[in-house]
């Protein structure tokens, strides 16, 4: 393939705009080649987006702790069920609303956890 600008043999492809670049116009950003200052900036922005996404989805994160989203479900499940048990003892009859809410949070939290595992993400 020839360089998009110089009509000499290319050494790679700009990671931002996908134009072929020669050794003269290629800028090595360390995370891919760029063809111009504009594309270097674009590439830096793309890399920031990639890094943030990795953090958000917990990609490459080996932590075995449950992610905050699932902890939230578990917290509400524990709060509703705990309060449900407390109300049951207090009133002498079960408070179904609290148990249904608690079980709902437990089920949704479990599904979220299962989905995280399946997609190999951690959020
Ligand atoms: Zn480019
Ligand atoms: Zn060139």
PDB file of N, CA, C and O in Angstrom, residues 9-72:
ATOM      1  N   UNK A   9       5.933   3.818  -0.417  1.00  0.00           N
ATOM      2  CA  UNK A   9       5.444   2.654   0.324  1.00  0.00           C
ATOM      3  C   UNK A   9       5.099   3.030   1.768  1.00  0.00           C
ATOM      4  O   UNK A   9       5.860   3.741   2.422  1.00  0.00           O
ATOM      5  N   UNK A  10       3.975   2.525   2.219  1.00  0.00           N
ATOM      6  CA  UNK A  10       3.532   2.856   3.582  1.00  0.00           C
ATOM      7  C   UNK A  10       4.149   1.888   4.584  1.00  0.00           C
ATOM      8  O   UNK A  10       4.553   0.773   4.229  1.00  0.00           O
ATOM      9  N   UNK A  11       4.230   2.331   5.832  1.00  0.00           N
ATOM     10  CA  UNK A  11       4.744   1.479   6.907  1.00  0.00           C
ATOM     11  C   UNK A  11       3.638   1.079   7.878  1.00  0.00           C
ATOM     12  O   UNK A  11       3.837   0.224   8.728  1.00  0.00           O
ATOM     13  N   UNK A  12       2.487   1.694   7.735  1.00  0.00           N
ATOM     14  CA  UNK A  12       1.391   1.371   8.647  1.00  0.00           C
ATOM     15  C   UNK A  12       0.151   2.149   8.295  1.00  0.00           C
ATOM     16  O   UNK A  12       0.085   2.793   7.239  1.00  0.00           O
ATOM     17  N   UNK A  13      -0.831   2.083   9.189  1.00  0.00           N
ATOM     18  CA  UNK A  13      -2.110   2.761   8.962  1.00  0.00           C
ATOM     19  C   UNK A  13      -2.425   3.630  10.172  1.00  0.00           C
ATOM     20  O   UNK A  13      -2.250   3.184  11.322  1.00  0.00           O
ATOM     21  N   UNK A  14      -2.858   4.854   9.912  1.00  0.00           N
ATOM     22  CA  UNK A  14      -3.255   5.760  11.004  1.00  0.00           C
ATOM     23  C   UNK A  14      -4.398   5.119  11.772  1.00  0.00           C
ATOM     24  O   UNK A  14      -5.400   4.723  11.176  1.00  0.00           O
ATOM     25  N   UNK A  15      -4.245   5.036  13.083  1.00  0.00           N
ATOM     26  CA  UNK A  15      -5.248   4.364  13.906  1.00  0.00           C
ATOM     27  C   UNK A  15      -6.534   5.194  14.014  1.00  0.00           C
ATOM     28  O   UNK A  15      -7.586   4.674  14.368  1.00  0.00           O
ATOM     29  N   UNK A  16      -6.429   6.485  13.729  1.00  0.00           N
ATOM     30  CA  UNK A  16      -7.595   7.352  13.862  1.00  0.00           C
ATOM     31  C   UNK A  16      -8.409   7.416  12.564  1.00  0.00           C
ATOM     32  O   UNK A  16      -9.611   7.215  12.576  1.00  0.00           O
ATOM     33  N   UNK A  17      -7.762   7.729  11.437  1.00  0.00           N
ATOM     34  CA  UNK A  17      -8.520   7.915  10.193  1.00  0.00           C
ATOM     35  C   UNK A  17      -8.315   6.783   9.191  1.00  0.00           C
ATOM     36  O   UNK A  17      -8.893   6.814   8.102  1.00  0.00           O
ATOM     37  N   UNK A  18      -7.485   5.796   9.536  1.00  0.00           N
ATOM     38  CA  UNK A  18      -7.275   4.611   8.696  1.00  0.00           C
ATOM     39  C   UNK A  18      -6.617   4.891   7.352  1.00  0.00           C
ATOM     40  O   UNK A  18      -6.734   4.090   6.425  1.00  0.00           O
ATOM     41  N   UNK A  19      -5.925   6.026   7.210  1.00  0.00           N
ATOM     42  CA  UNK A  19      -5.165   6.280   5.996  1.00  0.00           C
ATOM     43  C   UNK A  19      -3.772   5.660   6.144  1.00  0.00           C
ATOM     44  O   UNK A  19      -3.225   5.628   7.249  1.00  0.00           O
ATOM     45  N   UNK A  20      -3.210   5.179   5.029  1.00  0.00           N
ATOM     46  CA  UNK A  20      -1.870   4.601   5.063  1.00  0.00           C
ATOM     47  C   UNK A  20      -0.841   5.708   5.262  1.00  0.00           C
ATOM     48  O   UNK A  20      -0.981   6.810   4.726  1.00  0.00           O
ATOM     49  N   UNK A  21       0.172   5.423   6.080  1.00  0.00           N
ATOM     50  CA  UNK A  21       1.215   6.414   6.347  1.00  0.00           C
ATOM     51  C   UNK A  21       2.587   5.837   6.008  1.00  0.00           C
ATOM     52  O   UNK A  21       2.814   4.628   6.131  1.00  0.00           O
ATOM     53  N   UNK A  22       3.524   6.719   5.543  1.00  0.00           N
ATOM     54  CA  UNK A  22       4.901   6.289   5.278  1.00  0.00           C
ATOM     55  C   UNK A  22       5.752   6.609   6.500  1.00  0.00           C
ATOM     56  O   UNK A  22       5.285   7.247   7.443  1.00  0.00           O
ATOM     57  N   UNK A  23       7.013   6.172   6.454  1.00  0.00           N
ATOM     58  CA  UNK A  23       7.879   6.377   7.618  1.00  0.00           C
ATOM     59  C   UNK A  23       8.106   7.864   7.882  1.00  0.00           C
ATOM     60  O   UNK A  23       8.416   8.260   9.002  1.00  0.00           O
ATOM     61  N   UNK A  24       7.906   8.698   6.854  1.00  0.00           N
ATOM     62  CA  UNK A  24       8.140  10.135   7.020  1.00  0.00           C
ATOM     63  C   UNK A  24       6.989  10.812   7.786  1.00  0.00           C
ATOM     64  O   UNK A  24       7.219  11.661   8.647  1.00  0.00           O
ATOM     65  N   UNK A  25       5.741  10.454   7.467  1.00  0.00           N
ATOM     66  CA  UNK A  25       4.611  11.171   8.083  1.00  0.00           C
ATOM     67  C   UNK A  25       3.994  10.425   9.260  1.00  0.00           C
ATOM     68  O   UNK A  25       3.148  10.979   9.954  1.00  0.00           O
ATOM     69  N   UNK A  26       4.403   9.178   9.517  1.00  0.00           N
ATOM     70  CA  UNK A  26       3.820   8.430  10.633  1.00  0.00           C
ATOM     71  C   UNK A  26       4.297   9.005  11.961  1.00  0.00           C
ATOM     72  O   UNK A  26       5.472   9.307  12.122  1.00  0.00           O
ATOM     73  N   UNK A  27       3.370   9.190  12.897  1.00  0.00           N
ATOM     74  CA  UNK A  27       3.708   9.608  14.259  1.00  0.00           C
ATOM     75  C   UNK A  27       3.395   8.431  15.171  1.00  0.00           C
ATOM     76  O   UNK A  27       2.251   7.985  15.238  1.00  0.00           O
ATOM     77  N   UNK A  28       4.438   7.902  15.829  1.00  0.00           N
ATOM     78  CA  UNK A  28       4.211   6.786  16.749  1.00  0.00           C
ATOM     79  C   UNK A  28       3.780   7.327  18.101  1.00  0.00           C
ATOM     80  O   UNK A  28       4.558   7.953  18.811  1.00  0.00           O
ATOM     81  N   UNK A  29       2.514   7.105  18.461  1.00  0.00           N
ATOM     82  CA  UNK A  29       1.997   7.646  19.726  1.00  0.00           C
ATOM     83  C   UNK A  29       2.312   6.724  20.903  1.00  0.00           C
ATOM     84  O   UNK A  29       2.007   7.050  22.041  1.00  0.00           O
ATOM     85  N   UNK A  30       2.878   5.553  20.609  1.00  0.00           N
ATOM     86  CA  UNK A  30       3.112   4.575  21.661  1.00  0.00           C
ATOM     87  C   UNK A  30       1.958   3.591  21.752  1.00  0.00           C
ATOM     88  O   UNK A  30       2.122   2.475  22.229  1.00  0.00           O
ATOM     89  N   UNK A  31       0.780   4.025  21.273  1.00  0.00           N
ATOM     90  CA  UNK A  31      -0.377   3.132  21.250  1.00  0.00           C
ATOM     91  C   UNK A  31      -0.991   3.144  19.855  1.00  0.00           C
ATOM     92  O   UNK A  31      -2.200   3.161  19.710  1.00  0.00           O
ATOM     93  N   UNK A  32      -0.143   3.164  18.859  1.00  0.00           N
ATOM     94  CA  UNK A  32      -0.612   3.140  17.478  1.00  0.00           C
ATOM     95  C   UNK A  32      -0.059   4.317  16.697  1.00  0.00           C
ATOM     96  O   UNK A  32       0.429   5.292  17.275  1.00  0.00           O
ATOM     97  N   UNK A  33      -0.122   4.196  15.366  1.00  0.00           N
ATOM     98  CA  UNK A  33       0.387   5.256  14.501  1.00  0.00           C
ATOM     99  C   UNK A  33      -0.696   6.289  14.212  1.00  0.00           C
ATOM    100  O   UNK A  33      -1.877   5.967  14.163  1.00  0.00           O
ATOM    101  N   UNK A  34      -0.258   7.533  14.017  1.00  0.00           N
ATOM    102  CA  UNK A  34      -1.155   8.598  13.593  1.00  0.00           C
ATOM    103  C   UNK A  34      -0.518   9.305  12.398  1.00  0.00           C
ATOM    104  O   UNK A  34       0.699   9.221  12.188  1.00  0.00           O
ATOM    105  N   UNK A  35      -1.353  10.005  11.598  1.00  0.00           N
ATOM    106  CA  UNK A  35      -0.830  10.618  10.377  1.00  0.00           C
ATOM    107  C   UNK A  35      -0.613  12.117  10.532  1.00  0.00           C
ATOM    108  O   UNK A  35       0.101  12.731   9.756  1.00  0.00           O
ATOM    109  N   UNK A  36      -1.256  12.742  11.535  1.00  0.00           N
ATOM    110  CA  UNK A  36      -1.169  14.196  11.666  1.00  0.00           C
ATOM    111  C   UNK A  36      -1.372  14.586  13.126  1.00  0.00           C
ATOM    112  O   UNK A  36      -1.767  13.749  13.940  1.00  0.00           O
ATOM    113  N   UNK A  37      -1.109  15.850  13.437  1.00  0.00           N
ATOM    114  CA  UNK A  37      -1.338  16.338  14.806  1.00  0.00           C
ATOM    115  C   UNK A  37      -2.798  16.151  15.207  1.00  0.00           C
ATOM    116  O   UNK A  37      -3.103  15.798  16.340  1.00  0.00           O
ATOM    117  N   UNK A  38      -3.702  16.391  14.235  1.00  0.00           N
ATOM    118  CA  UNK A  38      -5.130  16.227  14.503  1.00  0.00           C
ATOM    119  C   UNK A  38      -5.422  14.785  14.924  1.00  0.00           C
ATOM    120  O   UNK A  38      -6.121  14.536  15.905  1.00  0.00           O
ATOM    121  N   UNK A  39      -4.846  13.839  14.165  1.00  0.00           N
ATOM    122  CA  UNK A  39      -5.104  12.427  14.462  1.00  0.00           C
ATOM    123  C   UNK A  39      -4.427  11.993  15.765  1.00  0.00           C
ATOM    124  O   UNK A  39      -4.937  11.113  16.453  1.00  0.00           O
ATOM    125  N   UNK A  40      -3.292  12.613  16.104  1.00  0.00           N
ATOM    126  CA  UNK A  40      -2.650  12.309  17.388  1.00  0.00           C
ATOM    127  C   UNK A  40      -3.611  12.670  18.517  1.00  0.00           C
ATOM    128  O   UNK A  40      -3.823  11.895  19.450  1.00  0.00           O
ATOM    129  N   UNK A  41      -4.229  13.856  18.408  1.00  0.00           N
ATOM    130  CA  UNK A  41      -5.195  14.279  19.434  1.00  0.00           C
ATOM    131  C   UNK A  41      -6.400  13.357  19.479  1.00  0.00           C
ATOM    132  O   UNK A  41      -6.860  12.966  20.557  1.00  0.00           O
ATOM    133  N   UNK A  42      -6.909  13.016  18.287  1.00  0.00           N
ATOM    134  CA  UNK A  42      -8.040  12.094  18.215  1.00  0.00           C
ATOM    135  C   UNK A  42      -7.699  10.770  18.893  1.00  0.00           C
ATOM    136  O   UNK A  42      -8.485  10.225  19.661  1.00  0.00           O
ATOM    137  N   UNK A  43      -6.503  10.267  18.590  1.00  0.00           N
ATOM    138  CA  UNK A  43      -6.052   8.991  19.132  1.00  0.00           C
ATOM    139  C   UNK A  43      -5.918   9.057  20.654  1.00  0.00           C
ATOM    140  O   UNK A  43      -6.310   8.126  21.355  1.00  0.00           O
ATOM    141  N   UNK A  44      -5.404  10.187  21.155  1.00  0.00           N
ATOM    142  CA  UNK A  44      -5.297  10.356  22.605  1.00  0.00           C
ATOM    143  C   UNK A  44      -6.676  10.333  23.249  1.00  0.00           C
ATOM    144  O   UNK A  44      -6.863   9.723  24.304  1.00  0.00           O
ATOM    145  N   UNK A  45      -7.655  11.005  22.587  1.00  0.00           N
ATOM    146  CA  UNK A  45      -9.025  11.002  23.113  1.00  0.00           C
ATOM    147  C   UNK A  45      -9.597   9.587  23.120  1.00  0.00           C
ATOM    148  O   UNK A  45     -10.221   9.164  24.096  1.00  0.00           O
ATOM    149  N   UNK A  46      -9.372   8.860  22.014  1.00  0.00           N
ATOM    150  CA  UNK A  46      -9.876   7.483  21.919  1.00  0.00           C
ATOM    151  C   UNK A  46      -9.258   6.633  23.022  1.00  0.00           C
ATOM    152  O   UNK A  46      -9.941   5.843  23.671  1.00  0.00           O
ATOM    153  N   UNK A  47      -7.957   6.830  23.272  1.00  0.00           N
ATOM    154  CA  UNK A  47      -7.287   6.056  24.319  1.00  0.00           C
ATOM    155  C   UNK A  47      -7.860   6.369  25.697  1.00  0.00           C
ATOM    156  O   UNK A  47      -7.989   5.469  26.529  1.00  0.00           O
ATOM    157  N   UNK A  48      -8.198   7.643  25.937  1.00  0.00           N
ATOM    158  CA  UNK A  48      -8.811   8.014  27.223  1.00  0.00           C
ATOM    159  C   UNK A  48     -10.147   7.300  27.372  1.00  0.00           C
ATOM    160  O   UNK A  48     -10.455   6.729  28.425  1.00  0.00           O
ATOM    161  N   UNK A  49     -10.945   7.310  26.279  1.00  0.00           N
ATOM    162  CA  UNK A  49     -12.251   6.639  26.311  1.00  0.00           C
ATOM    163  C   UNK A  49     -12.072   5.140  26.595  1.00  0.00           C
ATOM    164  O   UNK A  49     -12.781   4.565  27.420  1.00  0.00           O
ATOM    165  N   UNK A  50     -11.079   4.534  25.924  1.00  0.00           N
ATOM    166  CA  UNK A  50     -10.812   3.111  26.124  1.00  0.00           C
ATOM    167  C   UNK A  50     -10.423   2.823  27.568  1.00  0.00           C
ATOM    168  O   UNK A  50     -10.921   1.873  28.170  1.00  0.00           O
ATOM    169  N   UNK A  51      -9.538   3.666  28.122  1.00  0.00           N
ATOM    170  CA  UNK A  51      -9.084   3.450  29.497  1.00  0.00           C
ATOM    171  C   UNK A  51     -10.232   3.585  30.485  1.00  0.00           C
ATOM    172  O   UNK A  51     -10.359   2.798  31.422  1.00  0.00           O
ATOM    173  N   UNK A  52     -11.079   4.613  30.267  1.00  0.00           N
ATOM    174  CA  UNK A  52     -12.221   4.811  31.170  1.00  0.00           C
ATOM    175  C   UNK A  52     -13.175   3.623  31.080  1.00  0.00           C
ATOM    176  O   UNK A  52     -13.675   3.160  32.103  1.00  0.00           O
ATOM    177  N   UNK A  53     -13.422   3.160  29.843  1.00  0.00           N
ATOM    178  CA  UNK A  53     -14.317   2.022  29.668  1.00  0.00           C
ATOM    179  C   UNK A  53     -13.784   0.795  30.389  1.00  0.00           C
ATOM    180  O   UNK A  53     -14.538   0.070  31.036  1.00  0.00           O
ATOM    181  N   UNK A  54     -12.485   0.589  30.288  1.00  0.00           N
ATOM    182  CA  UNK A  54     -11.877  -0.549  30.970  1.00  0.00           C
ATOM    183  C   UNK A  54     -12.110  -0.458  32.468  1.00  0.00           C
ATOM    184  O   UNK A  54     -12.399  -1.447  33.123  1.00  0.00           O
ATOM    185  N   UNK A  55     -11.958   0.773  32.994  1.00  0.00           N
ATOM    186  CA  UNK A  55     -12.171   0.962  34.440  1.00  0.00           C
ATOM    187  C   UNK A  55     -13.627   0.716  34.803  1.00  0.00           C
ATOM    188  O   UNK A  55     -13.932   0.040  35.778  1.00  0.00           O
ATOM    189  N   UNK A  56     -14.544   1.296  33.990  1.00  0.00           N
ATOM    190  CA  UNK A  56     -15.974   1.186  34.281  1.00  0.00           C
ATOM    191  C   UNK A  56     -16.413  -0.270  34.275  1.00  0.00           C
ATOM    192  O   UNK A  56     -17.130  -0.719  35.164  1.00  0.00           O
ATOM    193  N   UNK A  57     -15.962  -1.026  33.258  1.00  0.00           N
ATOM    194  CA  UNK A  57     -16.376  -2.425  33.150  1.00  0.00           C
ATOM    195  C   UNK A  57     -15.481  -3.369  33.928  1.00  0.00           C
ATOM    196  O   UNK A  57     -15.695  -4.571  33.932  1.00  0.00           O
ATOM    197  N   UNK A  58     -14.450  -2.822  34.564  1.00  0.00           N
ATOM    198  CA  UNK A  58     -13.557  -3.653  35.370  1.00  0.00           C
ATOM    199  C   UNK A  58     -12.777  -4.657  34.545  1.00  0.00           C
ATOM    200  O   UNK A  58     -12.433  -5.735  35.021  1.00  0.00           O
ATOM    201  N   UNK A  59     -12.496  -4.327  33.280  1.00  0.00           N
ATOM    202  CA  UNK A  59     -11.738  -5.242  32.413  1.00  0.00           C
ATOM    203  C   UNK A  59     -10.279  -5.251  32.862  1.00  0.00           C
ATOM    204  O   UNK A  59      -9.683  -4.201  33.055  1.00  0.00           O
ATOM    205  N   UNK A  60      -9.741  -6.449  33.041  1.00  0.00           N
ATOM    206  CA  UNK A  60      -8.363  -6.583  33.505  1.00  0.00           C
ATOM    207  C   UNK A  60      -8.253  -6.370  35.007  1.00  0.00           C
ATOM    208  O   UNK A  60      -7.167  -6.313  35.554  1.00  0.00           O
ATOM    209  N   UNK A  61      -9.410  -6.245  35.651  1.00  0.00           N
ATOM    210  CA  UNK A  61      -9.444  -6.076  37.100  1.00  0.00           C
ATOM    211  C   UNK A  61      -9.653  -7.451  37.741  1.00  0.00           C
ATOM    212  O   UNK A  61     -10.694  -8.055  37.566  1.00  0.00           O
ATOM    213  N   UNK A  62      -8.654  -7.940  38.478  1.00  0.00           N
ATOM    214  CA  UNK A  62      -8.718  -9.292  39.014  1.00  0.00           C
ATOM    215  C   UNK A  62      -9.415  -9.356  40.369  1.00  0.00           C
ATOM    216  O   UNK A  62      -9.493 -10.422  40.964  1.00  0.00           O
ATOM    217  N   UNK A  63      -9.917  -8.213  40.832  1.00  0.00           N
ATOM    218  CA  UNK A  63     -10.541  -8.163  42.149  1.00  0.00           C
ATOM    219  C   UNK A  63     -11.667  -9.184  42.263  1.00  0.00           C
ATOM    220  O   UNK A  63     -12.529  -9.284  41.399  1.00  0.00           O
ATOM    221  N   UNK A  64     -11.632  -9.970  43.338  1.00  0.00           N
ATOM    222  CA  UNK A  64     -12.677 -10.963  43.565  1.00  0.00           C
ATOM    223  C   UNK A  64     -13.831 -10.383  44.377  1.00  0.00           C
ATOM    224  O   UNK A  64     -14.838 -11.039  44.604  1.00  0.00           O
ATOM    225  N   UNK A  65     -13.678  -9.137  44.822  1.00  0.00           N
ATOM    226  CA  UNK A  65     -14.758  -8.487  45.569  1.00  0.00           C
ATOM    227  C   UNK A  65     -15.920  -8.191  44.632  1.00  0.00           C
ATOM    228  O   UNK A  65     -15.711  -7.843  43.478  1.00  0.00           O
ATOM    229  N   UNK A  66     -17.164  -8.314  45.121  1.00  0.00           N
ATOM    230  CA  UNK A  66     -18.291  -7.971  44.258  1.00  0.00           C
ATOM    231  C   UNK A  66     -18.261  -6.473  43.936  1.00  0.00           C
ATOM    232  O   UNK A  66     -17.909  -5.663  44.794  1.00  0.00           O
ATOM    233  N   UNK A  67     -18.623  -6.093  42.718  1.00  0.00           N
ATOM    234  CA  UNK A  67     -18.617  -4.677  42.340  1.00  0.00           C
ATOM    235  C   UNK A  67     -19.699  -3.886  43.076  1.00  0.00           C
ATOM    236  O   UNK A  67     -20.663  -4.459  43.592  1.00  0.00           O
ATOM    237  N   UNK A  68     -19.546  -2.575  43.116  1.00  0.00           N
ATOM    238  CA  UNK A  68     -20.435  -1.714  43.896  1.00  0.00           C
ATOM    239  C   UNK A  68     -21.900  -1.859  43.498  1.00  0.00           C
ATOM    240  O   UNK A  68     -22.770  -1.799  44.353  1.00  0.00           O
ATOM    241  N   UNK A  69     -22.172  -2.045  42.194  1.00  0.00           N
ATOM    242  CA  UNK A  69     -23.559  -2.179  41.734  1.00  0.00           C
ATOM    243  C   UNK A  69     -24.251  -3.349  42.416  1.00  0.00           C
ATOM    244  O   UNK A  69     -25.388  -3.241  42.882  1.00  0.00           O
ATOM    245  N   UNK A  70     -23.548  -4.467  42.501  1.00  0.00           N
ATOM    246  CA  UNK A  70     -24.117  -5.671  43.108  1.00  0.00           C
ATOM    247  C   UNK A  70     -24.177  -5.527  44.624  1.00  0.00           C
ATOM    248  O   UNK A  70     -25.148  -5.944  45.260  1.00  0.00           O
ATOM    249  N   UNK A  71     -23.172  -4.878  45.204  1.00  0.00           N
ATOM    250  CA  UNK A  71     -23.194  -4.621  46.650  1.00  0.00           C
ATOM    251  C   UNK A  71     -24.430  -3.807  47.030  1.00  0.00           C
ATOM    252  O   UNK A  71     -25.038  -4.024  48.071  1.00  0.00           O
ATOM    253  N   UNK A  72     -24.804  -2.880  46.145  1.00  0.00           N
ATOM    254  CA  UNK A  72     -25.983  -2.037  46.370  1.00  0.00           C
ATOM    255  C   UNK A  72     -27.240  -2.910  46.453  1.00  0.00           C
ATOM    256  O   UNK A  72     -28.058  -2.743  47.356  1.00  0.00           O
TER     257      UNK A  72
END
